[in-house]
Structures are given as C-alpha cells and as structure tokens.
PDB file of C-alpha atoms in Angstrom:
ATOM      1  CA  MET D   1      -6.201 -38.693  13.200  1.00 64.00           C
ATOM      2  CA  ASN D   2      -3.770 -41.255  11.856  1.00 82.00           C
ATOM      3  CA  ASP D   3      -0.117 -41.433  12.946  1.00 89.00           C
ATOM      4  CA  GLU D   4       1.186 -39.848   9.735  1.00 91.00           C
ATOM      5  CA  TYR D   5      -0.912 -36.697  10.236  1.00 88.00           C
ATOM      6  CA  SER D   6      -0.146 -36.577  13.945  1.00 88.00           C
ATOM      7  CA  THR D   7       3.578 -36.707  13.208  1.00 93.00           C
ATOM      8  CA  TYR D   8       3.283 -34.043  10.501  1.00 91.00           C
ATOM      9  CA  PHE D   9       1.383 -31.599  12.705  1.00 88.00           C
ATOM     10  CA  GLN D  10       3.669 -32.265  15.646  1.00 90.00           C
ATOM     11  CA  GLN D  11       6.621 -31.353  13.421  1.00 93.00           C
ATOM     12  CA  LEU D  12       4.838 -28.135  12.423  1.00 90.00           C
ATOM     13  CA  LEU D  13       4.302 -27.203  16.056  1.00 88.00           C
ATOM     14  CA  GLU D  14       7.967 -27.887  16.831  1.00 91.00           C
ATOM     15  CA  ARG D  15       8.958 -25.354  14.149  1.00 90.00           C
ATOM     16  CA  GLU D  16       6.471 -22.682  15.220  1.00 87.00           C
ATOM     17  CA  SER D  17       9.125 -20.649  17.038  1.00 88.00           C
ATOM     18  CA  VAL D  18      11.000 -20.085  13.761  1.00 92.00           C
ATOM     19  CA  ALA D  19       7.923 -19.366  11.656  1.00 90.00           C
ATOM     20  CA  ALA D  20       7.980 -16.225   9.532  1.00 91.00           C
ATOM     21  CA  LYS D  21       5.664 -13.378  10.432  1.00 93.00           C
ATOM     22  CA  VAL D  22       4.480 -12.199   7.029  1.00 97.00           C
ATOM     23  CA  PRO D  23       3.351  -8.576   6.721  1.00 97.00           C
ATOM     24  CA  PHE D  24       0.034  -7.725   5.098  1.00 98.00           C
ATOM     25  CA  ARG D  25       0.033  -5.433   2.075  1.00 97.00           C
ATOM     26  CA  GLU D  26      -3.095  -4.075   0.462  1.00 97.00           C
ATOM     27  CA  VAL D  27      -3.195  -4.639  -3.305  1.00 98.00           C
ATOM     28  CA  ARG D  28      -5.649  -3.964  -6.137  1.00 97.00           C
ATOM     29  CA  LEU D  29      -5.520  -4.592  -9.867  1.00 97.00           C
ATOM     30  CA  ASP D  30      -7.918  -3.123 -12.451  1.00 96.00           C
ATOM     31  CA  GLY D  31     -10.899  -3.194 -10.075  1.00 97.00           C
ATOM     32  CA  TRP D  32      -9.984  -6.570  -8.549  1.00 98.00           C
ATOM     33  CA  GLU D  33      -9.367  -6.811  -4.808  1.00 98.00           C
ATOM     34  CA  PRO D  34      -8.363  -9.882  -2.823  1.00 98.00           C
ATOM     35  CA  ARG D  35     -11.276 -11.550  -1.078  1.00 98.00           C
ATOM     36  CA  LYS D  36     -11.188 -12.173   2.653  1.00 97.00           C
ATOM     37  CA  GLY D  37     -10.524 -15.820   3.468  1.00 95.00           C
ATOM     38  CA  ASP D  38      -9.682 -16.748  -0.144  1.00 98.00           C
ATOM     39  CA  CYS D  39      -5.888 -16.668   0.063  1.00 98.00           C
ATOM     40  CA  HIS D  40      -5.123 -19.472  -2.400  1.00 98.00           C
ATOM     41  CA  ARG D  41      -7.204 -17.924  -5.199  1.00 98.00           C
ATOM     42  CA  ASN D  42      -6.003 -14.419  -4.331  1.00 98.00           C
ATOM     43  CA  VAL D  43      -2.363 -15.481  -4.659  1.00 98.00           C
ATOM     44  CA  ASP D  44      -3.048 -17.504  -7.823  1.00 98.00           C
ATOM     45  CA  PHE D  45      -4.792 -14.503  -9.432  1.00 98.00           C
ATOM     46  CA  TRP D  46      -1.957 -12.155  -8.489  1.00 98.00           C
ATOM     47  CA  ILE D  47       0.681 -14.510  -9.889  1.00 98.00           C
ATOM     48  CA  ARG D  48      -1.155 -14.863 -13.204  1.00 98.00           C
ATOM     49  CA  HIS D  49      -0.772 -11.079 -13.554  1.00 98.00           C
ATOM     50  CA  HIS D  50       2.671 -10.839 -11.928  1.00 98.00           C
ATOM     51  CA  PRO D  51       4.579 -13.950 -13.054  1.00 97.00           C
ATOM     52  CA  GLU D  52       7.795 -12.653 -11.483  1.00 97.00           C
ATOM     53  CA  ASN D  53       6.226 -13.450  -8.075  1.00 98.00           C
ATOM     54  CA  LYS D  54       5.866 -16.932  -6.598  1.00 98.00           C
ATOM     55  CA  ALA D  55       3.215 -18.583  -4.441  1.00 98.00           C
ATOM     56  CA  VAL D  56       4.294 -19.810  -1.034  1.00 98.00           C
ATOM     57  CA  ARG D  57       1.973 -22.369   0.551  1.00 98.00           C
ATOM     58  CA  GLY D  58       2.120 -22.808   4.275  1.00 95.00           C
ATOM     59  CA  TRP D  59       0.189 -22.498   7.516  1.00 94.00           C
ATOM     60  CA  LEU D  60      -1.272 -19.871   9.819  1.00 92.00           C
ATOM     61  CA  PHE D  61      -0.896 -20.589  13.526  1.00 87.00           C
ATOM     62  CA  TRP D  62      -2.922 -19.154  16.370  1.00 86.00           C
ATOM     63  CA  LYS D  63      -1.633 -19.455  19.918  1.00 83.00           C
ATOM     64  CA  PRO D  64      -3.182 -22.260  21.946  1.00 85.00           C
ATOM     65  CA  ASP D  65      -6.408 -21.724  23.837  1.00 88.00           C
ATOM     66  CA  ALA D  66      -6.977 -22.554  27.508  1.00 90.00           C
ATOM     67  CA  ALA D  67      -7.238 -26.268  26.628  1.00 90.00           C
ATOM     68  CA  VAL D  68      -3.859 -26.031  24.797  1.00 85.00           C
ATOM     69  CA  ARG D  69      -5.443 -26.554  21.375  1.00 86.00           C
ATOM     70  CA  TYR D  70      -3.855 -24.836  18.414  1.00 84.00           C
ATOM     71  CA  LEU D  71      -5.735 -23.599  15.395  1.00 88.00           C
ATOM     72  CA  ILE D  72      -3.713 -24.256  12.239  1.00 90.00           C
ATOM     73  CA  MET D  73      -5.019 -23.218   8.826  1.00 94.00           C
ATOM     74  CA  ALA D  74      -3.544 -23.653   5.346  1.00 96.00           C
ATOM     75  CA  HIS D  75      -2.522 -20.292   3.906  1.00 98.00           C
ATOM     76  CA  SER D  76      -0.894 -18.814   0.788  1.00 98.00           C
ATOM     77  CA  VAL D  77       1.309 -15.729   0.530  1.00 98.00           C
ATOM     78  CA  LEU D  78       3.527 -14.176  -2.142  1.00 98.00           C
ATOM     79  CA  ASP D  79       7.280 -14.277  -2.572  1.00 98.00           C
ATOM     80  CA  GLU D  80       8.265 -11.005  -4.233  1.00 97.00           C
ATOM     81  CA  ASN D  81      11.979 -11.296  -4.929  1.00 95.00           C
ATOM     82  CA  GLY D  82      12.673 -12.944  -1.583  1.00 96.00           C
ATOM     83  CA  GLN D  83      10.216 -10.831   0.430  1.00 97.00           C
ATOM     84  CA  LEU D  84       7.131 -12.623   1.774  1.00 98.00           C
ATOM     85  CA  VAL D  85       3.909 -10.619   1.518  1.00 98.00           C
ATOM     86  CA  ASP D  86       0.365 -11.510   2.580  1.00 98.00           C
ATOM     87  CA  ILE D  87      -2.252  -9.966   0.273  1.00 98.00           C
ATOM     88  CA  THR D  88      -5.340 -11.595   1.805  1.00 98.00           C
ATOM     89  CA  PRO D  89      -7.324  -9.434   4.225  1.00 95.00           C
TER      90      PRO D  89
END
C-alpha cells in the first residue's frame, strides 16, 4: 500500500472512537427490498424515490482480530433530515 493510502486509513482508525453507530431500518417500496451487501445501489434507489433524503458515503469498521487487523469496508447510508439510517440488511 502506498503512503497516501496508509495515511488515509490511519486517519480513519484514529477517528474510529467518534464514529456514528447507524441504526438499521427495514424498508420496502412497491415490491422492492434492499439487497444484502448492495448498500450503494440500495441507497441510490431509495434516493431516486425519496429525493428529500441524502446519501452518506463512509466506512464500516469491525474490531481488530487477534493479529490486530481491522476490516474496513465502504458503506452507504441515508440522511433523513439529519438522522442517519442504514437500510441495507
């Protein structure tokens, strides 16, 4: 990994303690349901039908394993009038 990425991910880890815990909310729309593991498309679909909401792009963190390795995954959630909501199962 190059220095730029190392610095970026180190900065993410330093901010982990202030990360938001976003609650899950089950949603459906005219037969559509969010697909597991497809958060970006789920959020994009929902916003096309609810333009008053906004997409928030960020990261999921899992606590480190025994070798002190973190798992960090890109993730998308909704901003509904200032409230963050995760619609992806």
